[in-house]
Structures are given as structure tokens and as C-alpha cells.
PDB file of C-alpha atoms and ligand atoms in Angstrom:
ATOM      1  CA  UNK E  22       0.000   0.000   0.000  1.00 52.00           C
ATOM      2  CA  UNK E  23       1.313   3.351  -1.040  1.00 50.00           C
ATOM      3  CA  UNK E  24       1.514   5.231   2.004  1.00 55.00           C
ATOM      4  CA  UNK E  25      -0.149   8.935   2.376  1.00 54.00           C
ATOM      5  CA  UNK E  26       1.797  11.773   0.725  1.00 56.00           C
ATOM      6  CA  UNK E  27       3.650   8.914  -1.476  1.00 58.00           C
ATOM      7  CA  UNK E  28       1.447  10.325  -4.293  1.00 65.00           C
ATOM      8  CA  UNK E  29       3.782  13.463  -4.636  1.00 65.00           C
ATOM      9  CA  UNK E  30       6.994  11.887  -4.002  1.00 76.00           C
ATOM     10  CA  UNK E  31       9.241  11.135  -7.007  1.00 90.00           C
ATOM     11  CA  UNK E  32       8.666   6.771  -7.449  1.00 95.00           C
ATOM     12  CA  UNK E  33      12.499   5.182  -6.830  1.00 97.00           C
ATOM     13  CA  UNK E  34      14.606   3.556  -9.533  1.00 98.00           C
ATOM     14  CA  UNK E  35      14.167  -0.435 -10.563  1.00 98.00           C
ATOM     15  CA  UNK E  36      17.354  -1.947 -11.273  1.00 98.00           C
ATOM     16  CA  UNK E  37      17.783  -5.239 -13.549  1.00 98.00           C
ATOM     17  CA  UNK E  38      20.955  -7.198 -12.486  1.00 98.00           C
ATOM     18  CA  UNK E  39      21.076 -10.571 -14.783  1.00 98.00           C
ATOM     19  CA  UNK E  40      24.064 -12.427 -15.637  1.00 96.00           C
ATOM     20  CA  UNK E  41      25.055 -16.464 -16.426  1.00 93.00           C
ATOM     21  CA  UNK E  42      24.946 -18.802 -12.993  1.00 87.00           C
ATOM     22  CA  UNK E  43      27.725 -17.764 -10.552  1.00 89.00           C
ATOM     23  CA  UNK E  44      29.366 -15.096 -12.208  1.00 94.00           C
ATOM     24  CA  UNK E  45      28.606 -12.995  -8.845  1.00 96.00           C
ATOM     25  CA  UNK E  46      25.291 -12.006  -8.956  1.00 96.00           C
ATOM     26  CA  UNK E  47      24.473 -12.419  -5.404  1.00 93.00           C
ATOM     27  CA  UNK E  48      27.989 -10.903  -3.938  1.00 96.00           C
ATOM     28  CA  UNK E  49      27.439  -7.979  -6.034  1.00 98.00           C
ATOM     29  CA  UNK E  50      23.997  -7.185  -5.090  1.00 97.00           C
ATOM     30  CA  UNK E  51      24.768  -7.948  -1.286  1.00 95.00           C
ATOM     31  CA  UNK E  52      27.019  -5.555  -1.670  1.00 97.00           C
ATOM     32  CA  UNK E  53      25.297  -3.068  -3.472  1.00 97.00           C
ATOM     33  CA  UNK E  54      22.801  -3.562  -0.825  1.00 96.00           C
ATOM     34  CA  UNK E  55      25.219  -2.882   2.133  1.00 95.00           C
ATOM     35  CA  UNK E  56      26.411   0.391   0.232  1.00 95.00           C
ATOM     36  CA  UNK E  57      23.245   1.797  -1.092  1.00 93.00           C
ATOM     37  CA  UNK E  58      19.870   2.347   0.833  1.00 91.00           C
ATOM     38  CA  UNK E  59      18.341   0.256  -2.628  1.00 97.00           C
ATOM     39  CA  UNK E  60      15.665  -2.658  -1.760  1.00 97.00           C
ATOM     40  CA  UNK E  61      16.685  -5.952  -2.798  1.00 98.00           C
ATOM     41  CA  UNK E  62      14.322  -8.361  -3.770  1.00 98.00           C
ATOM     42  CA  UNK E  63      13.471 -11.804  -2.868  1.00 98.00           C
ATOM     43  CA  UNK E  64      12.458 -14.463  -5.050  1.00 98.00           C
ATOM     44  CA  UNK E  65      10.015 -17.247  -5.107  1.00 98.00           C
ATOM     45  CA  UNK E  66      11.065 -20.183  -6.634  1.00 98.00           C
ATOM     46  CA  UNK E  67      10.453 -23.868  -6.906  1.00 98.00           C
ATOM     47  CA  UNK E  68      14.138 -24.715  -6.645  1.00 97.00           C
ATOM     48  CA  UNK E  69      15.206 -26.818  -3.704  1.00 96.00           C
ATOM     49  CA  UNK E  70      17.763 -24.812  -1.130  1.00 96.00           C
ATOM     50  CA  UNK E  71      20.900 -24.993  -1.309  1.00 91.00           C
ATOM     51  CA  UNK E  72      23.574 -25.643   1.560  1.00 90.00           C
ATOM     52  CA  UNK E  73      23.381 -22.233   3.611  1.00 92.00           C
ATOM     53  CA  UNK E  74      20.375 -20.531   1.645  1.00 94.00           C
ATOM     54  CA  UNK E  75      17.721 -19.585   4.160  1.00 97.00           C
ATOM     55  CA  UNK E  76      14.041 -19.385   3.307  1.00 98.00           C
ATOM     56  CA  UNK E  77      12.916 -15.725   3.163  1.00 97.00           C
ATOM     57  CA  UNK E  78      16.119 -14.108   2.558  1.00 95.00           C
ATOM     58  CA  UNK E  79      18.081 -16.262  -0.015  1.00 94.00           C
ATOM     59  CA  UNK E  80      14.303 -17.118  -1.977  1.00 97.00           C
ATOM     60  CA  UNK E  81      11.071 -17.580  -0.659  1.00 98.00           C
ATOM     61  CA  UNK E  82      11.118 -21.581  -1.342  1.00 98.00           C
ATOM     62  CA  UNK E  83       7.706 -22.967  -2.726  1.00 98.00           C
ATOM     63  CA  UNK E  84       6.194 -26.016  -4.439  1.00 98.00           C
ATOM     64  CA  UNK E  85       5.443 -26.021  -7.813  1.00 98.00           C
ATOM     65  CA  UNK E  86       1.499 -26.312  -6.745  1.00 98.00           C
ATOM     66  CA  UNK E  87       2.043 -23.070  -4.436  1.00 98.00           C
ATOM     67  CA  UNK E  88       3.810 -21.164  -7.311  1.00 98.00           C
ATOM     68  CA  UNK E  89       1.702 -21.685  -9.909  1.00 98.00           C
ATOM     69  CA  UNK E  90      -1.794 -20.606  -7.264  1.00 98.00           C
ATOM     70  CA  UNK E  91       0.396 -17.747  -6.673  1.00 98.00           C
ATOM     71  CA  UNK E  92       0.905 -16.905 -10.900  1.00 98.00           C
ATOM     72  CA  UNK E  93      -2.902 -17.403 -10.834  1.00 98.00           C
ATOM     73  CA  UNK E  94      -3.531 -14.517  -8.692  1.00 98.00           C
ATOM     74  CA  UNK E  95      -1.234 -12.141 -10.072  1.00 97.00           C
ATOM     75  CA  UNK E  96       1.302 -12.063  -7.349  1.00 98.00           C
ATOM     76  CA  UNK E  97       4.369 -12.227  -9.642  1.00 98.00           C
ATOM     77  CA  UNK E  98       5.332  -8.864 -11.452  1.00 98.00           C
ATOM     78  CA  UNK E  99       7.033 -11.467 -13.825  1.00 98.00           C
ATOM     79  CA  UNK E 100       8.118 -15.202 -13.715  1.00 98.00           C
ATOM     80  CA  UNK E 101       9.846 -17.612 -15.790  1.00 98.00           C
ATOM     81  CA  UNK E 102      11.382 -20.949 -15.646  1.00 97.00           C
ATOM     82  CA  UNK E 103      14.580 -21.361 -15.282  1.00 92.00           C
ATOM     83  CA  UNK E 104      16.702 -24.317 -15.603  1.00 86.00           C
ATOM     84  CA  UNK E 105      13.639 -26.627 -14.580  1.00 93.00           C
ATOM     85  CA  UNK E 106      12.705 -24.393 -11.604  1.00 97.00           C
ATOM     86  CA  UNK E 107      10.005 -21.678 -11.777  1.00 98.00           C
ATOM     87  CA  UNK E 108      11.351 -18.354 -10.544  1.00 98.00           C
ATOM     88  CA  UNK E 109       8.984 -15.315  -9.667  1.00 98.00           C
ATOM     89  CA  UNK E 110       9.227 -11.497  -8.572  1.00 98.00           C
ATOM     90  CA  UNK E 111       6.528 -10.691  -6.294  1.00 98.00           C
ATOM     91  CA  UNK E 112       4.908  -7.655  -6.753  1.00 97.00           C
ATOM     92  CA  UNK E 113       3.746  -6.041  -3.896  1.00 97.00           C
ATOM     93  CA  UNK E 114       7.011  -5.433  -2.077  1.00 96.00           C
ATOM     94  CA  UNK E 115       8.581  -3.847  -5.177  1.00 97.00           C
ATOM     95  CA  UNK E 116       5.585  -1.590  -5.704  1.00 96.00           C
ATOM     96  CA  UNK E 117       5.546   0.039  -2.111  1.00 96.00           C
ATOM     97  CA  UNK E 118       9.282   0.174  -2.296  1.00 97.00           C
ATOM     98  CA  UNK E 119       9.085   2.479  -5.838  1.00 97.00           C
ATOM     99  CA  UNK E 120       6.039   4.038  -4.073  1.00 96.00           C
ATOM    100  CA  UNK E 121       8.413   5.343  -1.324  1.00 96.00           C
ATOM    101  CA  UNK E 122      10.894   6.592  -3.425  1.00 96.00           C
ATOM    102  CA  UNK E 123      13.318   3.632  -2.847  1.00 97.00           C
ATOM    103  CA  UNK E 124      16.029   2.095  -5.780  1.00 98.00           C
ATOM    104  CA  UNK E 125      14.856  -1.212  -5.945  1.00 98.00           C
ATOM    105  CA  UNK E 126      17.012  -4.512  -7.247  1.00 98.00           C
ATOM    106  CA  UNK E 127      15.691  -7.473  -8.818  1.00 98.00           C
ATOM    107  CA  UNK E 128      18.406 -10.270  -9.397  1.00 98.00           C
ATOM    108  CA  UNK E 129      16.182 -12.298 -12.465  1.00 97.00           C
ATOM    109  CA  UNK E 130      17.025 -14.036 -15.707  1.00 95.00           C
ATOM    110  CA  UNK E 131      16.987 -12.680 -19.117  1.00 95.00           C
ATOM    111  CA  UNK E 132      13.253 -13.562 -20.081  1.00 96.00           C
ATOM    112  CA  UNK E 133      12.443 -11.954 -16.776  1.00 97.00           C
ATOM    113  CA  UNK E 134      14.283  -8.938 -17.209  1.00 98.00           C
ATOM    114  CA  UNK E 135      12.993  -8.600 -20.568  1.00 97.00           C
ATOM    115  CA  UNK E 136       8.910  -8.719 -19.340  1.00 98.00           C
ATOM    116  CA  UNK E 137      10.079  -6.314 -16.316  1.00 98.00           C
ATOM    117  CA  UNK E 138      11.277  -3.671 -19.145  1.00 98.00           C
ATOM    118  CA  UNK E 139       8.198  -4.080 -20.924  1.00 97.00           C
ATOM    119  CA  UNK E 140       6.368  -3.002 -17.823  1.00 96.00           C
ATOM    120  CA  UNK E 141       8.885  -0.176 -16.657  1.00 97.00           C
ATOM    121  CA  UNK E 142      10.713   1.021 -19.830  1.00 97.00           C
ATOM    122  CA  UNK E 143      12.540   3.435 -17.559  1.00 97.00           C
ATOM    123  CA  UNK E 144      14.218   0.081 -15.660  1.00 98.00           C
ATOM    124  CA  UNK E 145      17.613   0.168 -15.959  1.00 98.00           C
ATOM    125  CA  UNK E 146      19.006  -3.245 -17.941  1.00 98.00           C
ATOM    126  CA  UNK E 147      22.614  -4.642 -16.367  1.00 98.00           C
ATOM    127  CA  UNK E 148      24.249  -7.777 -17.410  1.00 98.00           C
ATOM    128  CA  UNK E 149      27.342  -9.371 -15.311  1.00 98.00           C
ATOM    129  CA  UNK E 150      29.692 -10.912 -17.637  1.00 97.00           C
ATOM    130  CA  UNK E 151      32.872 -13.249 -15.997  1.00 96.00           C
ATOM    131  CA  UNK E 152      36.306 -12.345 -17.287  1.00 95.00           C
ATOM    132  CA  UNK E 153      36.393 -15.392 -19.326  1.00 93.00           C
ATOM    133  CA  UNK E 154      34.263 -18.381 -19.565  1.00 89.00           C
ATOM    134  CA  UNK E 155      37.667 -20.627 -17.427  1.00 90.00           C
ATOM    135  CA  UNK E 156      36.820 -17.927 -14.568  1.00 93.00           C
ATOM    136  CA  UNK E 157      33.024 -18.761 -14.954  1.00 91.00           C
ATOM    137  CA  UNK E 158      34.139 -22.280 -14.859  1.00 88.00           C
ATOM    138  CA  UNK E 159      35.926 -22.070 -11.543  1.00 89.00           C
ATOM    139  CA  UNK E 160      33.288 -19.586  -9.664  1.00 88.00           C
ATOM    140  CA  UNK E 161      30.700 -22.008 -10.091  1.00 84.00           C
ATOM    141  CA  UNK E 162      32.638 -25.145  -9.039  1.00 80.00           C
ATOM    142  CA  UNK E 163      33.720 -22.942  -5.883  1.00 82.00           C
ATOM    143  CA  UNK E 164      30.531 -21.996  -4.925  1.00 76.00           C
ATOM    144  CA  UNK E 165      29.865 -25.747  -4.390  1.00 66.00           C
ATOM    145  CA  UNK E 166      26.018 -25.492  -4.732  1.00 71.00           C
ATOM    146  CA  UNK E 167      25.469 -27.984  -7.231  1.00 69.00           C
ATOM    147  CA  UNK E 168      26.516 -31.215  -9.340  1.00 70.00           C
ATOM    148  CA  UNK E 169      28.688 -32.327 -12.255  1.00 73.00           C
ATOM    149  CA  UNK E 170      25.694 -32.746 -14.466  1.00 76.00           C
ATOM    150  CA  UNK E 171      23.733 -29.874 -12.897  1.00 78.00           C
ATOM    151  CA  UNK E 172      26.995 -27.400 -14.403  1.00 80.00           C
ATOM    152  CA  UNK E 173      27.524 -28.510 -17.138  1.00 81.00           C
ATOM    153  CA  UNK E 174      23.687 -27.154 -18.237  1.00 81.00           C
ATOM    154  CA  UNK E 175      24.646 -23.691 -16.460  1.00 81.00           C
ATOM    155  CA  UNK E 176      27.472 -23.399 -18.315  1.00 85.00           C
ATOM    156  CA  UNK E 177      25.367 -24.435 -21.511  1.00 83.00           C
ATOM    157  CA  UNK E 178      22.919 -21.959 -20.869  1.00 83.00           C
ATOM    158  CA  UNK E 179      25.346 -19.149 -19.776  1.00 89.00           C
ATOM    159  CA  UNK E 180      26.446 -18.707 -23.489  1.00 88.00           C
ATOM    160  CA  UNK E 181      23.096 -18.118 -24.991  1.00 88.00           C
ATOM    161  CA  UNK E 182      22.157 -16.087 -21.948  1.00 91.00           C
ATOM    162  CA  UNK E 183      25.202 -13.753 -22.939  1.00 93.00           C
ATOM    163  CA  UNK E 184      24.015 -13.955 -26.715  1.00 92.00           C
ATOM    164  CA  UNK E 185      20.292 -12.849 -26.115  1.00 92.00           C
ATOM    165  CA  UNK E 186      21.376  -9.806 -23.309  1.00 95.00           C
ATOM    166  CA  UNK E 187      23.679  -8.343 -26.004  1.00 94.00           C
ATOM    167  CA  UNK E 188      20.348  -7.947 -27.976  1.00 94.00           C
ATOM    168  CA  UNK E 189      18.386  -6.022 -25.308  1.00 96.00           C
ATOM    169  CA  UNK E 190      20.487  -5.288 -22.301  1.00 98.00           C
ATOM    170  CA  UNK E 191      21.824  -1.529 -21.185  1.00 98.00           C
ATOM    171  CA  UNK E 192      24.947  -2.293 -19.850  1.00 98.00           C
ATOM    172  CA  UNK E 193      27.197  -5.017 -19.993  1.00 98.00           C
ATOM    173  CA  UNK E 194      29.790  -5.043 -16.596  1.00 98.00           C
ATOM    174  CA  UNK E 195      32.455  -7.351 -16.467  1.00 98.00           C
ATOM    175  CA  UNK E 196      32.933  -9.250 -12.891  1.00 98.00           C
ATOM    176  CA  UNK E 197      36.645  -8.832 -13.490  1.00 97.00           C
ATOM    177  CA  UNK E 198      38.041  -7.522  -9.711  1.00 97.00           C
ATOM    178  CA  UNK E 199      34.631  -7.415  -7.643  1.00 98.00           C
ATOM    179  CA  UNK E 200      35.228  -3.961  -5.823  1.00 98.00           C
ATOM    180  CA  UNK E 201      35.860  -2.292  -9.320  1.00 98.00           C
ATOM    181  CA  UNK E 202      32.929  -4.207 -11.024  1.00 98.00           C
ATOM    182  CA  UNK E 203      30.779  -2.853  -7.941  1.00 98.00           C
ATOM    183  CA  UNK E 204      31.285   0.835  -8.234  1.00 98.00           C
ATOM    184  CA  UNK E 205      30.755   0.995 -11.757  1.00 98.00           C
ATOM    185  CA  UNK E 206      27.229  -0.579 -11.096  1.00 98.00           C
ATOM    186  CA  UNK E 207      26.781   2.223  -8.314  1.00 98.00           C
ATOM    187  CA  UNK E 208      27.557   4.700 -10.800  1.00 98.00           C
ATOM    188  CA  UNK E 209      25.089   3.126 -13.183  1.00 98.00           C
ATOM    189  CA  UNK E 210      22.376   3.218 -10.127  1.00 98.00           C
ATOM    190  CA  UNK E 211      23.233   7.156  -9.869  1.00 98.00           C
ATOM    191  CA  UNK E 212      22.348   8.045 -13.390  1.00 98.00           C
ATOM    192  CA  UNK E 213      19.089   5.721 -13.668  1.00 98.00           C
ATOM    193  CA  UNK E 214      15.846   7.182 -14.310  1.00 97.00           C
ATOM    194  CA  UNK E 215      13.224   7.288 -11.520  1.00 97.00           C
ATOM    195  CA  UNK E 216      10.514   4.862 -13.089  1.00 96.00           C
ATOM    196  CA  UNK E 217       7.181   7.036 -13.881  1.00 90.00           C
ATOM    197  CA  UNK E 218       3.960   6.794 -11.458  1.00 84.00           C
ATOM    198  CA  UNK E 219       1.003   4.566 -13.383  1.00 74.00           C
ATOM    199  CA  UNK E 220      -1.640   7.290 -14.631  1.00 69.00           C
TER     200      UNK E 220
HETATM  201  P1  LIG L  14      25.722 -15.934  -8.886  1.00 79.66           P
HETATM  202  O1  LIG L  14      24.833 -15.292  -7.852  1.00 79.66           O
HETATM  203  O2  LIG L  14      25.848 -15.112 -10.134  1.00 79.66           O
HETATM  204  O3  LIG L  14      25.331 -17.342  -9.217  1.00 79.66           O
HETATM  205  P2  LIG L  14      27.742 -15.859  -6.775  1.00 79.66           P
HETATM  206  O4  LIG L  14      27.599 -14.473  -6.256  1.00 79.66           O
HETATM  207  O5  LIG L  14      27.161 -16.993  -5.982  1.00 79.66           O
HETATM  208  O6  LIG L  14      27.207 -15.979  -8.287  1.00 79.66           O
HETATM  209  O7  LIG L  14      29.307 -16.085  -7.021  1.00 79.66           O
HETATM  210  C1  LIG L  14      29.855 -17.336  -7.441  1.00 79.66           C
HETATM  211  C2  LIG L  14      31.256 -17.508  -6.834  1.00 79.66           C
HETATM  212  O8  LIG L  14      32.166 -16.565  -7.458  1.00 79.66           O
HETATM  213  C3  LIG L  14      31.284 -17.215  -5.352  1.00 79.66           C
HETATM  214  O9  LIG L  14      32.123 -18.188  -4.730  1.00 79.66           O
HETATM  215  C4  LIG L  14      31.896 -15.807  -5.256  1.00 79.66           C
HETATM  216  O10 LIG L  14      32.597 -15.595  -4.052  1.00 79.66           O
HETATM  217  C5  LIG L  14      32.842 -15.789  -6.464  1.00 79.66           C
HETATM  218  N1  LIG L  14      33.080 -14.446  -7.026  1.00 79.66           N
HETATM  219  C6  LIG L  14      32.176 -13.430  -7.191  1.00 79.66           C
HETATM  220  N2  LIG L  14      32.758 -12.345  -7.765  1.00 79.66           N
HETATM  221  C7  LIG L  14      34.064 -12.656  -7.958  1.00 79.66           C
HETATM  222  C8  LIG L  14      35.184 -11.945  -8.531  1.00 79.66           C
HETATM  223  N3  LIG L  14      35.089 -10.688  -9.004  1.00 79.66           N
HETATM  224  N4  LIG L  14      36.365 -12.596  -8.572  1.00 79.66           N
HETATM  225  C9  LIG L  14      36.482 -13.862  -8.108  1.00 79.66           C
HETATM  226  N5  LIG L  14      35.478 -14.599  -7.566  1.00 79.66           N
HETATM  227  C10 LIG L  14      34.279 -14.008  -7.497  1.00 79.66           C
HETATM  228  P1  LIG L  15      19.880 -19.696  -8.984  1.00 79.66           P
HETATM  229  O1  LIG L  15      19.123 -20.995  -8.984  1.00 79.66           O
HETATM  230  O2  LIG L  15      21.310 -19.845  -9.421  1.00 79.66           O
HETATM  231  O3  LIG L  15      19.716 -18.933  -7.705  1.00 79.66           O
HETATM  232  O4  LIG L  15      19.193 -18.791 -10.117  1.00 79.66           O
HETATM  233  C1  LIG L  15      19.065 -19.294 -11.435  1.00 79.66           C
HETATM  234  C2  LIG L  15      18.619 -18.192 -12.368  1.00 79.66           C
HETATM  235  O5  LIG L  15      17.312 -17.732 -12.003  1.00 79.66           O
HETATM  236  C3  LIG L  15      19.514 -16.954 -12.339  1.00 79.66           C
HETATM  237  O6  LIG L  15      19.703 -16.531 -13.680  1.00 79.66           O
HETATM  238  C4  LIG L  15      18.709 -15.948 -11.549  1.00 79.66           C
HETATM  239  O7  LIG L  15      19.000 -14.620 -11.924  1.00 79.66           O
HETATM  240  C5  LIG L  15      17.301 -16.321 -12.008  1.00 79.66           C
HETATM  241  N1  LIG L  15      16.270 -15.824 -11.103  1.00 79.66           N
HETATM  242  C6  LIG L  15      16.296 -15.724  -9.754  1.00 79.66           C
HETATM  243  N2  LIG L  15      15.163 -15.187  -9.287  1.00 79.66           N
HETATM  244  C7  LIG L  15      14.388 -14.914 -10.378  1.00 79.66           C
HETATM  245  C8  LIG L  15      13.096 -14.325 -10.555  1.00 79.66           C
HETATM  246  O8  LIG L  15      12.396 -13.921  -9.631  1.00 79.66           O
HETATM  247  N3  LIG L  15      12.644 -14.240 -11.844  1.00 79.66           N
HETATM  248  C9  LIG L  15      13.364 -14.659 -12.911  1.00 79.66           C
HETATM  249  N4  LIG L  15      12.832 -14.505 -14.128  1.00 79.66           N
HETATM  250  N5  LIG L  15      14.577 -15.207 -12.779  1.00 79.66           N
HETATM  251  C10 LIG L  15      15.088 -15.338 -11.533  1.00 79.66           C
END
């Protein structure tokens, strides 16, 4: 709910941060996060956890039967599926976040990013790119999530995901050294639009 006097106040900034599986998505927003007053926001998905990820903060973590009642009623700003796993943006959050003013981040996928531009054409586009595909390679066997068989699709996908965000992204950032790769994403944040109120 917007809150009283919201009407007048300029609506915040919605930030698109997409990028191939564990090229540092999730450090850089955490970080961006810790450094900016933006909103970050949480996911619903129908993946399983991973070791460490904590319901409600990592993803809200549904079954496929709760997701889908969920697309039904129009709690998803936008959804997709995702290597097997339906991923979703709920709404309401982001809207009383813009509502008061507040930069908001949405760490989605390509097809996501793409319906959540279509929405907001003032949202601000940003794919992570790794140094090189070895360095992608390496981040996602560190991060230790996942299986053999369960990479090898990542890194699959993470080649046409780089193809198709070339197409329609705003700015490509390489995840070269992560405190440099940061504060060029906070300059990008300073010189985004504020996204327009609905009429
Ligand atoms: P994503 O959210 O895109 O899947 P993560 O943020 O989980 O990726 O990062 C994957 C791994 O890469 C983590 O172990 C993280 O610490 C590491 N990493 C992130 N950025 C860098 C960087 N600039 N240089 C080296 N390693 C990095
Ligand atoms: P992971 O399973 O590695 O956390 O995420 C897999 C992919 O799903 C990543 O590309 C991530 O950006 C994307 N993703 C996470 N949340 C959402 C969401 O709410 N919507 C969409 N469309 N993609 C998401």
C-alpha cells in the first residue's frame, strides 16, 4: 500500500541485475545492498535450497502447486522458468518500495528482465559478464552449490544467456576484480531514471 503523501513523491529507480549462474550475482547485489539504501528483492522459486540458503532471505522456497496458485492470482510482477525451476518477482514489495521513493534490485534471468522492461521502460538493464568463460568455470565449481551434471547445463545456458542480453540489455559489466565491477554498477544506479507513477 502506497503510504499517504507517497502520491507526490518522485517513485524510486528499478534496477535489472542478470548475468550467467555464478558469475557474482548475489555478492554484487549484497554488496550493493550494504552500500546503497536500494531494496533488494526476494524471489520465489520452486528450486530446492541450497547448503546455507535460508528461506525468506536467499528465496522464498515454494512447491510447484504453491507457485503456480500464486501466478494465478497475479502475485508475480514477472516469472519464468529457469533451468527446470520456476522463478517469480513478487509484486507487492517492489511496488511500495518504488512508491516510497526507494532504488529497488531485482536479481532475475533474461526472459524476466525482458517482461520487467516491458512493464517499466525506464528500468535500468545490467548484465554481469565473468572475465572469461575458465573464470566462470571455476566460480561455479567454488561456490559448491550444485553437481557435475547440474553445471555442465549452467554453463550451456550461460552462453546463450550472454548472446540474447547483447540484444536487449543496457549495460554489460564485467565481474573482473569485484570492488571495481561494484562501483561501476553504483555509478550506473546514480544516473538511472526514476521509473514514472502509473496514470
Ligand atoms: P551468482 O549469484 O551469479 O550465481 P555468486 O555471487 O554466488 O554468483 O558467485 C559465485 C562464486 O564466485 C562465489 O564463490 C563468489 O565468491 C565468487 N566471485 C564473485 N565475484 C568474484 C570476482 N570478481 N572474482 C572472483 N570470484 C568471485
Ligand atoms: P539460482 O538458482 O542460481 O539462484 O538462479 C538461477 C537463475 O534464475 C539466475 O539466472 C537468476 O537470476 C534467475 N532468477 C532468480 N530469481 C528470479 C526471478 O524472480 N525471476 C526470474 N525470471 N529469474 C530469476
Amino acid at each position: 500500500m502506497a503510504q499517504a503523501g507517497d502520491q507526490n513523491k518522485t517513485r524510486g529507480k528499478l534496477i535489472i541485475i542478470s548475468g550467467p549462474s555464478g558469475v557474482g550475482k548475489s555478492t554484487i547485489t549484497r554488496q550493493l545492498v550494504a552500500r546503497t539504501a536500494a531494496h533488494l528483492s526476494v524471489s520465489m522459486t520452486t528450486r530446492k535450497p541450497g547448503p546455507g540458503e535460508q528461506d525468506g532471505k536467499d528465496y522464498y522456497f515454494v512447491s510447484r502447486e504453491e507457485f503456480l496458485r500464486r501466478v494465478e492470482t497475479g502475485a508475480f510482477l514477472e516469472h519464468a522458468e529457469v533451468f527446470g525451476n520456476l522463478y517469480g518477482t513478487p509484486r507487492e514489495k517492489i511496488e511500495q518500495a518504488l512508491d516510497a521513493g526507494r532504488t529497488v534490485i531485482l536479481e532475475i534471468d533474461v526472459q524476466g528482465g525482458k517482461q520487467v522492461k516491458a512493464i517499466y521502460p525506464q528500468a535500468v538493464m545490467v548484465f554481469i559478464l565473468p572475465p572469461s568463460e575458465q573464470a566462470l568455470r571455476d566460480r561455479i565449481f567454488g561456490r559448491k552449490r550444485e553437481g557435475g551434471d547440474v553445471i555442465a547445463r549452467r554453463l550451456d545456458g550461460a552462453n546463450r544467456e550472454i548472446a540474447a542480453a547483447r540484444q536487449c540489455y543496457d549495460r554489460m559489466v564485467v565481474n573482473d576484480d569485484l570492488e571495481r565491477a561494484i562501483d561501476e554498477i553504483i555509478q550506473i544506479i546514480r544516473d538511472a531514471p526514476a521509473i514514472d507513477r502509473p496514470d
